[in-house]
mmCIF file of C-alpha atoms and ligand atoms in Angstrom:
data_model
loop_
_atom_site.group_PDB
_atom_site.id
_atom_site.type_symbol
_atom_site.label_atom_id
_atom_site.label_comp_id
_atom_site.label_asym_id
_atom_site.label_seq_id
_atom_site.Cartn_x
_atom_site.Cartn_y
_atom_site.Cartn_z
ATOM 1 C CA MET A 24 0.000 0.000 0.000
ATOM 2 C CA PHE A 25 2.705 2.467 1.070
ATOM 3 C CA ALA A 26 6.333 2.073 0.116
ATOM 4 C CA CYS A 27 8.605 2.126 3.171
ATOM 5 C CA ALA A 28 11.824 2.671 1.240
ATOM 6 C CA PRO A 29 13.625 4.680 0.109
ATOM 7 C CA GLY A 30 13.088 6.933 3.047
ATOM 8 C CA LEU A 31 14.822 9.019 5.630
ATOM 9 C CA PRO A 32 17.190 7.168 7.987
ATOM 10 C CA LEU A 33 16.470 8.061 11.600
ATOM 11 C CA PRO A 34 19.192 9.810 13.582
ATOM 12 C CA ASP A 35 21.176 7.602 15.990
ATOM 13 C CA GLY A 36 19.429 7.136 19.304
ATOM 14 C CA PHE A 37 16.047 8.259 17.936
ATOM 15 C CA LEU A 38 13.267 6.973 20.208
ATOM 16 C CA PHE A 39 10.518 5.077 18.372
ATOM 17 C CA GLY A 40 7.695 3.842 20.500
ATOM 18 C CA ALA A 41 4.130 3.967 21.674
ATOM 19 C CA SER A 42 2.499 5.704 24.640
ATOM 20 C CA THR A 43 -0.024 4.817 27.304
ATOM 21 C CA SER A 44 -1.120 6.352 30.592
ATOM 22 C CA ALA A 45 -1.890 4.674 33.884
ATOM 23 C CA HIS A 46 -5.541 5.608 34.391
ATOM 24 C CA GLN A 47 -6.405 4.878 30.778
ATOM 25 C CA THR A 48 -4.982 1.360 30.783
ATOM 26 C CA GLU A 49 -4.459 -0.033 34.297
ATOM 27 C CA GLY A 50 -8.032 -0.335 35.530
ATOM 28 C CA GLY A 51 -9.228 -0.102 39.131
ATOM 29 C CA ASN A 52 -7.546 3.215 39.851
ATOM 30 C CA THR A 53 -9.903 3.614 42.783
ATOM 31 C CA ASN A 54 -7.866 6.044 44.829
ATOM 32 C CA SER A 55 -7.754 8.723 42.128
ATOM 33 C CA ASP A 56 -9.864 11.828 41.647
ATOM 34 C CA TRP A 57 -10.979 10.633 38.203
ATOM 35 C CA TRP A 58 -12.361 7.396 39.606
ATOM 36 C CA GLN A 59 -14.399 9.488 42.032
ATOM 37 C CA LEU A 60 -15.731 11.672 39.229
ATOM 38 C CA GLU A 61 -16.649 8.604 37.240
ATOM 39 C CA GLN A 62 -18.532 7.126 40.188
ATOM 40 C CA HIS A 63 -20.473 10.357 40.568
ATOM 41 C CA GLY A 64 -21.567 10.181 36.955
ATOM 42 C CA ALA A 65 -19.541 13.192 35.794
ATOM 43 C CA VAL A 66 -18.635 11.355 32.596
ATOM 44 C CA ALA A 67 -20.581 9.064 30.285
ATOM 45 C CA GLU A 68 -18.715 5.829 31.004
ATOM 46 C CA PRO A 69 -16.453 4.794 33.928
ATOM 47 C CA SER A 70 -12.964 3.376 33.393
ATOM 48 C CA GLY A 71 -13.644 0.159 35.345
ATOM 49 C CA ASP A 72 -10.961 -2.397 34.550
ATOM 50 C CA ALA A 73 -9.781 -0.328 31.536
ATOM 51 C CA ALA A 74 -7.355 -2.630 29.676
ATOM 52 C CA ASP A 75 -6.320 -4.361 32.932
ATOM 53 C CA SER A 76 -2.738 -3.330 32.225
ATOM 54 C CA TYR A 77 -2.067 -3.154 35.973
ATOM 55 C CA HIS A 78 -1.856 -6.951 35.677
ATOM 56 C CA ARG A 79 -1.218 -7.450 31.975
ATOM 57 C CA TRP A 80 1.638 -4.984 31.467
ATOM 58 C CA PRO A 81 4.181 -7.726 30.575
ATOM 59 C CA VAL A 82 1.959 -8.738 27.649
ATOM 60 C CA ASP A 83 1.834 -5.114 26.458
ATOM 61 C CA ILE A 84 5.612 -4.781 26.612
ATOM 62 C CA ASP A 85 6.184 -8.167 24.944
ATOM 63 C CA LEU A 86 3.907 -7.214 22.080
ATOM 64 C CA LEU A 87 5.480 -3.811 21.523
ATOM 65 C CA ALA A 88 8.979 -5.306 21.575
ATOM 66 C CA GLU A 89 7.994 -8.083 19.171
ATOM 67 C CA LEU A 90 6.387 -5.550 16.844
ATOM 68 C CA GLY A 91 9.714 -3.692 16.543
ATOM 69 C CA PHE A 92 9.300 -0.699 18.855
ATOM 70 C CA THR A 93 12.320 0.363 20.870
ATOM 71 C CA ASP A 94 10.649 2.703 23.365
ATOM 72 C CA TYR A 95 7.651 2.660 25.683
ATOM 73 C CA ARG A 96 6.121 5.720 27.315
ATOM 74 C CA PHE A 97 3.881 5.014 30.278
ATOM 75 C CA SER A 98 2.817 6.883 33.389
ATOM 76 C CA ILE A 99 3.088 5.948 37.018
ATOM 77 C CA GLU A 100 0.106 6.642 39.256
ATOM 78 C CA TRP A 101 0.572 9.086 42.098
ATOM 79 C CA ALA A 102 -2.665 7.838 43.728
ATOM 80 C CA ARG A 103 -1.194 4.334 44.036
ATOM 81 C CA ILE A 104 2.293 5.433 45.071
ATOM 82 C CA GLU A 105 1.041 7.846 47.753
ATOM 83 C CA PRO A 106 -2.406 6.570 48.734
ATOM 84 C CA ALA A 107 -2.547 8.865 51.766
ATOM 85 C CA PRO A 108 -0.580 12.066 52.430
ATOM 86 C CA GLY A 109 3.025 11.165 53.201
ATOM 87 C CA CYS A 110 2.309 7.428 53.081
ATOM 88 C CA PHE A 111 4.251 5.851 50.235
ATOM 89 C CA SER A 112 3.481 2.356 49.034
ATOM 90 C CA ARG A 113 6.620 0.259 48.631
ATOM 91 C CA ALA A 114 4.530 -2.291 46.772
ATOM 92 C CA ALA A 115 3.344 0.267 44.201
ATOM 93 C CA LEU A 116 6.883 1.562 43.721
ATOM 94 C CA ALA A 117 8.122 -2.012 43.269
ATOM 95 C CA HIS A 118 5.345 -2.631 40.765
ATOM 96 C CA TYR A 119 6.444 0.274 38.563
ATOM 97 C CA ARG A 120 10.100 -0.650 39.027
ATOM 98 C CA ARG A 121 9.341 -4.102 37.630
ATOM 99 C CA ILE A 122 7.871 -2.454 34.527
ATOM 100 C CA VAL A 123 11.057 -0.423 34.013
ATOM 101 C CA GLU A 124 13.266 -3.466 34.464
ATOM 102 C CA TYR A 125 11.142 -5.690 32.266
ATOM 103 C CA ALA A 126 11.052 -3.109 29.469
ATOM 104 C CA ARG A 127 14.861 -3.015 29.615
ATOM 105 C CA GLU A 128 15.047 -6.818 29.544
ATOM 106 C CA ARG A 129 12.928 -6.756 26.404
ATOM 107 C CA GLY A 130 15.300 -4.207 24.827
ATOM 108 C CA MET A 131 12.965 -1.248 25.265
ATOM 109 C CA ARG A 132 13.788 2.127 26.777
ATOM 110 C CA PRO A 133 11.108 3.276 29.230
ATOM 111 C CA MET A 134 10.003 6.919 29.238
ATOM 112 C CA VAL A 135 8.214 7.586 32.510
ATOM 113 C CA THR A 136 5.478 10.209 32.927
ATOM 114 C CA LEU A 137 5.009 11.242 36.547
ATOM 115 C CA HIS A 138 1.572 12.839 36.260
ATOM 116 C CA HIS A 139 -0.920 12.119 33.464
ATOM 117 C CA PHE A 140 -4.156 13.926 34.425
ATOM 118 C CA THR A 141 -5.129 11.908 37.520
ATOM 119 C CA LEU A 142 -4.467 12.986 41.112
ATOM 120 C CA PRO A 143 -4.736 11.157 44.419
ATOM 121 C CA ARG A 144 -8.171 11.700 45.919
ATOM 122 C CA TRP A 145 -6.691 13.142 49.086
ATOM 123 C CA PHE A 146 -4.752 15.712 47.054
ATOM 124 C CA ALA A 147 -7.860 16.730 45.101
ATOM 125 C CA GLU A 148 -9.928 16.899 48.287
ATOM 126 C CA ARG A 149 -7.459 19.325 49.873
ATOM 127 C CA GLY A 150 -7.927 21.701 46.934
ATOM 128 C CA GLY A 151 -5.809 20.016 44.279
ATOM 129 C CA TRP A 152 -3.366 22.352 42.574
ATOM 130 C CA SER A 153 -4.971 25.318 44.359
ATOM 131 C CA ALA A 154 -3.863 24.153 47.816
ATOM 132 C CA PRO A 155 -1.073 26.380 49.180
ATOM 133 C CA ASP A 156 1.370 23.458 49.513
ATOM 134 C CA ALA A 157 0.388 21.717 46.239
ATOM 135 C CA VAL A 158 3.785 22.206 44.608
ATOM 136 C CA ASP A 159 5.658 20.915 47.672
ATOM 137 C CA ARG A 160 3.405 17.875 47.866
ATOM 138 C CA PHE A 161 4.019 17.123 44.192
ATOM 139 C CA ALA A 162 7.780 17.569 44.613
ATOM 140 C CA ARG A 163 7.727 15.216 47.613
ATOM 141 C CA TYR A 164 5.930 12.594 45.504
ATOM 142 C CA VAL A 165 8.452 13.031 42.686
ATOM 143 C CA ALA A 166 11.351 12.581 45.116
ATOM 144 C CA ALA A 167 9.678 9.381 46.339
ATOM 145 C CA THR A 168 9.704 7.894 42.834
ATOM 146 C CA ALA A 169 13.486 7.415 43.045
ATOM 147 C CA PRO A 170 13.229 3.604 43.344
ATOM 148 C CA VAL A 171 11.379 3.558 40.015
ATOM 149 C CA ILE A 172 13.451 5.990 37.939
ATOM 150 C CA ALA A 173 16.922 6.271 39.494
ATOM 151 C CA THR A 174 18.428 3.806 37.029
ATOM 152 C CA ASP A 175 17.502 2.487 33.574
ATOM 153 C CA VAL A 176 15.276 5.496 32.798
ATOM 154 C CA GLU A 177 16.699 8.066 30.409
ATOM 155 C CA HIS A 178 13.624 10.249 29.944
ATOM 156 C CA VAL A 179 11.099 11.521 32.456
ATOM 157 C CA CYS A 180 8.034 13.604 31.599
ATOM 158 C CA THR A 181 6.947 15.586 34.661
ATOM 159 C CA ILE A 182 3.393 16.591 33.697
ATOM 160 C CA ASN A 183 1.383 15.504 30.685
ATOM 161 C CA GLU A 184 -0.332 18.346 28.822
ATOM 162 C CA PRO A 185 -0.282 21.004 31.538
ATOM 163 C CA ASN A 186 -2.140 23.294 29.137
ATOM 164 C CA MET A 187 -5.077 20.869 28.967
ATOM 165 C CA VAL A 188 -4.998 20.529 32.747
ATOM 166 C CA ALA A 189 -5.085 24.312 33.227
ATOM 167 C CA ALA A 190 -7.909 24.697 30.729
ATOM 168 C CA LEU A 191 -10.069 21.694 31.516
ATOM 169 C CA LEU A 192 -9.473 20.633 35.116
ATOM 170 C CA PRO A 193 -11.602 23.424 36.637
ATOM 171 C CA ARG A 194 -14.488 22.396 34.373
ATOM 172 C CA VAL A 195 -14.137 18.662 34.828
ATOM 173 C CA THR A 196 -14.013 18.919 38.617
ATOM 174 C CA ALA A 197 -17.042 21.204 38.544
ATOM 175 C CA GLY A 198 -18.879 18.129 37.275
ATOM 176 C CA GLY A 199 -18.899 18.941 33.592
ATOM 177 C CA GLU A 200 -17.580 16.909 30.708
ATOM 178 C CA ARG A 201 -14.868 18.023 28.349
ATOM 179 C CA PRO A 202 -16.328 20.902 26.341
ATOM 180 C CA THR A 203 -17.357 19.907 22.850
ATOM 181 C CA GLY A 204 -17.370 23.446 21.453
ATOM 182 C CA THR A 205 -14.724 24.890 19.185
ATOM 183 C CA GLY A 206 -11.289 25.580 20.583
ATOM 184 C CA LEU A 207 -9.884 25.160 24.074
ATOM 185 C CA PRO A 208 -11.261 27.151 27.021
ATOM 186 C CA LEU A 209 -8.872 29.776 28.372
ATOM 187 C CA PRO A 210 -6.523 28.148 30.904
ATOM 188 C CA ASP A 211 -6.834 29.450 34.425
ATOM 189 C CA PRO A 212 -3.847 31.831 34.928
ATOM 190 C CA GLY A 213 -3.311 30.840 38.578
ATOM 191 C CA LEU A 214 -3.349 27.160 37.679
ATOM 192 C CA THR A 215 -0.952 27.855 34.808
ATOM 193 C CA ARG A 216 1.537 29.502 37.189
ATOM 194 C CA THR A 217 1.222 26.664 39.693
ATOM 195 C CA LEU A 218 1.789 23.996 37.044
ATOM 196 C CA VAL A 219 4.888 25.769 35.762
ATOM 197 C CA GLU A 220 6.157 25.947 39.354
ATOM 198 C CA ALA A 221 5.298 22.274 39.910
ATOM 199 C CA HIS A 222 7.187 21.390 36.745
ATOM 200 C CA ARG A 223 10.273 23.327 37.860
ATOM 201 C CA ALA A 224 10.159 21.659 41.276
ATOM 202 C CA ALA A 225 9.755 18.244 39.656
ATOM 203 C CA VAL A 226 12.687 18.843 37.287
ATOM 204 C CA ALA A 227 14.854 19.716 40.300
ATOM 205 C CA ALA A 228 13.645 16.628 42.188
ATOM 206 C CA VAL A 229 14.379 14.344 39.220
ATOM 207 C CA ARG A 230 17.827 15.870 38.727
ATOM 208 C CA ALA A 231 18.523 15.246 42.414
ATOM 209 C CA ILE A 232 17.580 11.593 41.896
ATOM 210 C CA SER A 233 19.890 11.265 38.900
ATOM 211 C CA PRO A 234 21.556 14.020 36.903
ATOM 212 C CA THR A 235 21.658 11.738 33.871
ATOM 213 C CA ILE A 236 17.867 11.593 33.465
ATOM 214 C CA ARG A 237 16.657 13.902 30.700
ATOM 215 C CA THR A 238 13.588 15.733 31.961
ATOM 216 C CA GLY A 239 10.844 17.640 30.167
ATOM 217 C CA TRP A 240 7.091 17.977 29.851
ATOM 218 C CA SER A 241 4.592 17.428 27.047
ATOM 219 C CA VAL A 242 2.395 20.177 25.678
ATOM 220 C CA ALA A 243 -0.816 19.632 23.692
ATOM 221 C CA SER A 244 -0.400 21.439 20.392
ATOM 222 C CA GLN A 245 -3.467 23.482 19.531
ATOM 223 C CA GLY A 246 -2.523 23.426 15.834
ATOM 224 C CA CYS A 247 -3.529 27.070 15.544
ATOM 225 C CA GLN A 248 -3.871 28.319 11.981
ATOM 226 C CA ALA A 249 -4.703 31.924 11.240
ATOM 227 C CA VAL A 250 -7.048 32.649 8.376
ATOM 228 C CA PRO A 251 -5.675 35.624 6.423
ATOM 229 C CA GLY A 252 -5.993 38.757 8.520
ATOM 230 C CA ALA A 253 -6.338 36.898 11.844
ATOM 231 C CA GLU A 254 -2.620 36.529 12.627
ATOM 232 C CA GLU A 255 -2.687 38.755 15.717
ATOM 233 C CA VAL A 256 -5.874 37.219 17.068
ATOM 234 C CA THR A 257 -4.302 33.799 16.572
ATOM 235 C CA ALA A 258 -1.104 34.710 18.412
ATOM 236 C CA ALA A 259 -3.148 36.126 21.302
ATOM 237 C CA TYR A 260 -5.336 33.000 21.363
ATOM 238 C CA ARG A 261 -2.386 30.629 21.266
ATOM 239 C CA HIS A 262 -0.134 32.261 23.851
ATOM 240 C CA PRO A 263 -1.986 31.351 27.083
ATOM 241 C CA ARG A 264 -3.182 28.017 25.685
ATOM 242 C CA GLU A 265 0.151 26.714 24.402
ATOM 243 C CA ASP A 266 3.141 29.053 24.133
ATOM 244 C CA VAL A 267 3.365 29.943 27.795
ATOM 245 C CA PHE A 268 3.910 26.232 28.513
ATOM 246 C CA LEU A 269 6.476 25.896 25.721
ATOM 247 C CA GLU A 270 8.350 28.957 26.990
ATOM 248 C CA ALA A 271 8.526 27.291 30.405
ATOM 249 C CA ALA A 272 10.492 24.448 28.779
ATOM 250 C CA ARG A 273 13.397 26.561 27.565
ATOM 251 C CA GLN A 274 15.730 25.267 30.290
ATOM 252 C CA ASP A 275 14.572 21.669 29.972
ATOM 253 C CA ASP A 276 16.360 18.705 28.410
ATOM 254 C CA TRP A 277 13.568 18.200 25.878
ATOM 255 C CA ILE A 278 10.059 19.338 25.035
ATOM 256 C CA GLY A 279 7.232 16.940 24.204
ATOM 257 C CA VAL A 280 4.935 17.652 21.273
ATOM 258 C CA GLN A 281 1.465 16.074 21.274
ATOM 259 C CA ALA A 282 -0.322 16.763 18.014
ATOM 260 C CA TYR A 283 -3.600 15.447 16.664
ATOM 261 C CA THR A 284 -5.557 18.121 14.810
ATOM 262 C CA ARG A 285 -5.765 21.835 14.067
ATOM 263 C CA THR A 286 -7.784 24.847 15.210
ATOM 264 C CA ARG A 287 -8.451 27.450 12.538
ATOM 265 C CA ILE A 288 -8.746 30.944 13.908
ATOM 266 C CA GLY A 289 -10.669 33.794 12.330
ATOM 267 C CA PRO A 290 -10.900 37.445 13.370
ATOM 268 C CA ALA A 291 -13.507 36.551 16.017
ATOM 269 C CA GLY A 292 -11.699 33.468 17.345
ATOM 270 C CA PRO A 293 -11.772 29.721 16.658
ATOM 271 C CA LEU A 294 -13.757 28.537 13.663
ATOM 272 C CA PRO A 295 -15.763 25.312 13.407
ATOM 273 C CA VAL A 296 -14.345 22.300 11.569
ATOM 274 C CA PRO A 297 -14.712 23.029 7.825
ATOM 275 C CA GLU A 298 -17.918 21.646 6.400
ATOM 276 C CA GLY A 299 -17.446 18.246 4.771
ATOM 277 C CA ALA A 300 -14.053 17.687 6.434
ATOM 278 C CA GLU A 301 -13.406 14.136 7.615
ATOM 279 C CA ARG A 302 -13.745 13.795 11.374
ATOM 280 C CA THR A 303 -12.286 11.242 13.765
ATOM 281 C CA LEU A 304 -14.151 9.390 16.522
ATOM 282 C CA THR A 305 -13.388 12.241 18.919
ATOM 283 C CA GLY A 306 -15.115 14.655 16.536
ATOM 284 C CA TRP A 307 -11.814 16.342 15.707
ATOM 285 C CA GLU A 308 -10.922 17.164 12.135
ATOM 286 C CA CYS A 309 -8.753 14.450 10.600
ATOM 287 C CA TYR A 310 -5.689 16.583 9.959
ATOM 288 C CA PRO A 311 -2.407 14.627 9.851
ATOM 289 C CA ASP A 312 -0.329 17.672 8.883
ATOM 290 C CA ALA A 313 -0.884 18.805 12.483
ATOM 291 C CA LEU A 314 2.313 17.008 13.477
ATOM 292 C CA GLY A 315 4.713 18.728 11.068
ATOM 293 C CA GLU A 316 3.132 22.094 11.808
ATOM 294 C CA ALA A 317 3.322 21.572 15.573
ATOM 295 C CA LEU A 318 6.991 20.591 15.345
ATOM 296 C CA ARG A 319 7.836 23.792 13.486
ATOM 297 C CA HIS A 320 5.865 26.022 15.826
ATOM 298 C CA THR A 321 7.382 24.352 18.892
ATOM 299 C CA ALA A 322 10.916 24.770 17.530
ATOM 300 C CA GLU A 323 10.242 28.469 16.937
ATOM 301 C CA VAL A 324 9.178 28.975 20.548
ATOM 302 C CA VAL A 325 11.666 26.752 22.401
ATOM 303 C CA GLY A 326 14.758 27.478 20.321
ATOM 304 C CA GLU A 327 17.512 24.920 20.854
ATOM 305 C CA VAL A 328 15.636 22.518 23.126
ATOM 306 C CA PRO A 329 15.419 19.021 21.550
ATOM 307 C CA ILE A 330 11.902 17.900 20.655
ATOM 308 C CA ILE A 331 10.293 14.510 21.233
ATOM 309 C CA VAL A 332 6.893 13.661 19.760
ATOM 310 C CA THR A 333 5.339 12.107 22.855
ATOM 311 C CA GLU A 334 1.869 11.608 21.322
ATOM 312 C CA ASN A 335 0.380 11.549 17.833
ATOM 313 C CA GLY A 336 -2.443 9.403 16.527
ATOM 314 C CA ILE A 337 -6.052 9.145 15.461
ATOM 315 C CA ALA A 338 -9.278 7.818 16.987
ATOM 316 C CA THR A 339 -10.751 5.604 14.311
ATOM 317 C CA ALA A 340 -12.427 2.229 13.945
ATOM 318 C CA ASP A 341 -10.915 1.934 10.461
ATOM 319 C CA ASP A 342 -7.319 0.828 10.816
ATOM 320 C CA ARG A 343 -6.545 1.760 7.202
ATOM 321 C CA SER A 344 -7.296 5.355 8.153
ATOM 322 C CA ARG A 345 -4.851 5.028 11.060
ATOM 323 C CA ILE A 346 -2.107 3.939 8.675
ATOM 324 C CA ALA A 347 -2.929 6.694 6.175
ATOM 325 C CA TYR A 348 -3.055 9.364 8.917
ATOM 326 C CA THR A 349 0.169 8.201 10.547
ATOM 327 C CA HIS A 350 1.956 7.872 7.231
ATOM 328 C CA ARG A 351 1.198 11.481 6.442
ATOM 329 C CA ALA A 352 2.087 12.629 9.947
ATOM 330 C CA LEU A 353 5.445 10.847 9.600
ATOM 331 C CA ASP A 354 5.982 12.687 6.317
ATOM 332 C CA GLY A 355 5.692 15.918 8.292
ATOM 333 C CA LEU A 356 8.185 14.541 10.806
ATOM 334 C CA ALA A 357 10.588 13.495 8.018
ATOM 335 C CA GLU A 358 10.398 16.936 6.441
ATOM 336 C CA ALA A 359 11.083 18.631 9.750
ATOM 337 C CA LEU A 360 14.096 16.334 10.337
ATOM 338 C CA ALA A 361 15.340 17.021 6.813
ATOM 339 C CA ASP A 362 15.122 20.733 7.661
ATOM 340 C CA ASP A 363 17.426 20.074 10.628
ATOM 341 C CA LEU A 364 14.918 20.430 13.435
ATOM 342 C CA ASP A 365 16.354 18.687 16.475
ATOM 343 C CA ILE A 366 13.754 15.930 16.903
ATOM 344 C CA ARG A 367 14.789 13.000 19.074
ATOM 345 C CA GLY A 368 11.808 10.664 19.067
ATOM 346 C CA TYR A 369 8.302 9.657 18.034
ATOM 347 C CA PHE A 370 5.753 7.924 20.270
ATOM 348 C CA HIS A 371 2.424 6.915 18.798
ATOM 349 C CA TRP A 372 -0.747 7.418 20.828
ATOM 350 C CA SER A 373 -1.695 4.880 21.737
ATOM 351 C CA ALA A 374 -0.137 1.480 22.164
ATOM 352 C CA LEU A 375 -3.565 0.074 23.097
ATOM 353 C CA ASP A 376 -7.199 0.935 22.724
ATOM 354 C CA THR A 377 -7.653 2.701 26.046
ATOM 355 C CA TYR A 378 -10.158 4.528 28.206
ATOM 356 C CA GLU A 379 -10.566 7.878 26.493
ATOM 357 C CA TRP A 380 -11.509 10.026 29.511
ATOM 358 C CA GLY A 381 -15.217 9.233 29.679
ATOM 359 C CA SER A 382 -15.658 6.641 26.959
ATOM 360 C CA PHE A 383 -14.103 3.551 25.412
ATOM 361 C CA ARG A 384 -15.511 4.416 21.995
ATOM 362 C CA PRO A 385 -12.723 6.571 20.508
ATOM 363 C CA THR A 386 -10.146 3.888 19.723
ATOM 364 C CA PHE A 387 -6.625 5.278 19.272
ATOM 365 C CA GLY A 388 -4.796 1.958 19.703
ATOM 366 C CA LEU A 389 -2.321 0.117 17.534
ATOM 367 C CA ILE A 390 -3.382 -2.932 19.533
ATOM 368 C CA ALA A 391 -7.057 -3.777 20.085
ATOM 369 C CA VAL A 392 -8.184 -4.926 23.527
ATOM 370 C CA GLU A 393 -11.077 -7.347 23.689
ATOM 371 C CA PRO A 394 -13.368 -5.870 26.411
ATOM 372 C CA GLU A 395 -14.471 -9.152 28.028
ATOM 373 C CA THR A 396 -11.229 -11.122 27.994
ATOM 374 C CA PHE A 397 -8.689 -8.266 27.698
ATOM 375 C CA LEU A 398 -7.090 -10.230 24.879
ATOM 376 C CA ARG A 399 -4.661 -8.045 22.945
ATOM 377 C CA VAL A 400 -4.854 -8.169 19.154
ATOM 378 C CA PRO A 401 -2.310 -6.118 17.187
ATOM 379 C CA LYS A 402 -3.910 -4.279 14.296
ATOM 380 C CA PRO A 403 -2.263 -4.052 10.848
ATOM 381 C CA SER A 404 -1.191 -0.502 11.798
ATOM 382 C CA ALA A 405 0.840 -1.950 14.693
ATOM 383 C CA ARG A 406 2.742 -4.227 12.330
ATOM 384 C CA TRP A 407 3.176 -1.437 9.784
ATOM 385 C CA LEU A 408 4.517 1.063 12.333
ATOM 386 C CA GLY A 409 6.599 -1.598 14.073
ATOM 387 C CA ARG A 410 8.296 -2.379 10.760
ATOM 388 C CA ILE A 411 9.159 1.297 10.363
ATOM 389 C CA ALA A 412 10.528 1.379 13.912
ATOM 390 C CA ARG A 413 12.639 -1.691 13.214
ATOM 391 C CA SER A 414 13.902 -0.390 9.861
ATOM 392 C CA ARG A 415 15.068 2.867 11.518
ATOM 393 C CA THR A 416 13.905 4.602 8.333
ATOM 394 C CA LEU A 417 10.916 6.890 7.916
ATOM 395 C CA PRO A 418 8.819 6.320 4.826
ATOM 396 C CA SER A 419 8.630 9.295 2.564
ATOM 397 C CA ALA A 420 5.692 9.707 0.259
ATOM 398 C CA ARG A 421 6.027 13.331 -0.718
HETATM 399 C C1 LIG B 20 -3.805 12.830 26.267
HETATM 400 C C2 LIG B 20 -4.270 11.401 26.223
HETATM 401 C C3 LIG B 20 -5.502 11.289 25.368
HETATM 402 C C4 LIG B 20 -5.140 11.703 23.958
HETATM 403 C C5 LIG B 20 -6.307 11.632 22.985
HETATM 404 C C6 LIG B 20 -3.979 13.576 24.988
HETATM 405 O O1 LIG B 20 -4.780 14.685 25.275
HETATM 406 O O2 LIG B 20 -2.519 12.934 26.790
HETATM 407 O O3 LIG B 20 -4.498 10.999 27.548
HETATM 408 O O4 LIG B 20 -6.040 10.009 25.389
HETATM 409 O O5 LIG B 20 -4.640 13.002 23.939
HETATM 410 O O6 LIG B 20 -7.351 12.451 23.390
#
């Protein structure tokens, strides 16, 4: 269908993997704020057992390694590691340590995310990020993760998509679902400042654990595109929703780009998805060029900081569309590399069909998960992308 060669050889050390997050895959994350929200009916569907990866993680790692991937991004769950304030679970830490060690045994490099949307219930109940000691509590948790990350982990992501957290957390905790309207709500400025502070404190805590760990955070690209004449409006729209978080990464070891779609901006703000445009199962416009565009915008804002694509993918039930979308997204990546952007890795979202924050319907996975038995079934896209990972060469179609 698509020729994989000739293509662009990947730079040495380039990370090529797939991503997951704890709450979306583990199941039974009962001590987290999200579980609470789910039980109170704040979202359409609860996470339940999710993909049962809390027990089946070796199968996930085996599959990814066999498929040809060299890297695995996953998150560790604060609510499990610190189930009560100041009480750290040695068993939970040992659990995540086993994942790190097993990934290494299978020849995969683990990238560990410390916070991917979910918080311990006790932390949320004391005011979450608005509590006066929130940053210190987070830093104390990060310091406690030393047994998991001190060795064998080269990359740590402190906070996943802080811009989404700052924009959506106040709404989600108020009992609402993710807004379905156009564009992202304006992030709360106080929450933005706190998250930047929490990131800085976490970077320091990780560096104290091991100065060789490369630390960064991952920002959700808004894919902002100005229609002619709306350039200033677009810059003003984008700054608090994206750039302020990229600017905060200028002293980091890397910056994570997470790109899925675009937001077109007119003189009065975000515009609806163009009529007739193909949409994905999340309702977003199917727009694979989002990745190349996000890489270029990120490089403009962060300057010399190396970039890692920590998420990119599509929610679709048609796996051929996943291959077509990803192929085109990788073209954007290849072009950016050919233009000498310092890009160090690509992680597909997601390794598995996971719990998509309120519903299991939008399937982003390279690997299907059978809901009753949790059986994992790699899709053709998993084999296709795994072959690219193994070949260390990006296809180039343009
Ligand atoms: C998040 C993932 C999510 C994905 C698709 C990102 O916002 O990091 O948790 O599943 O995008 O919506």
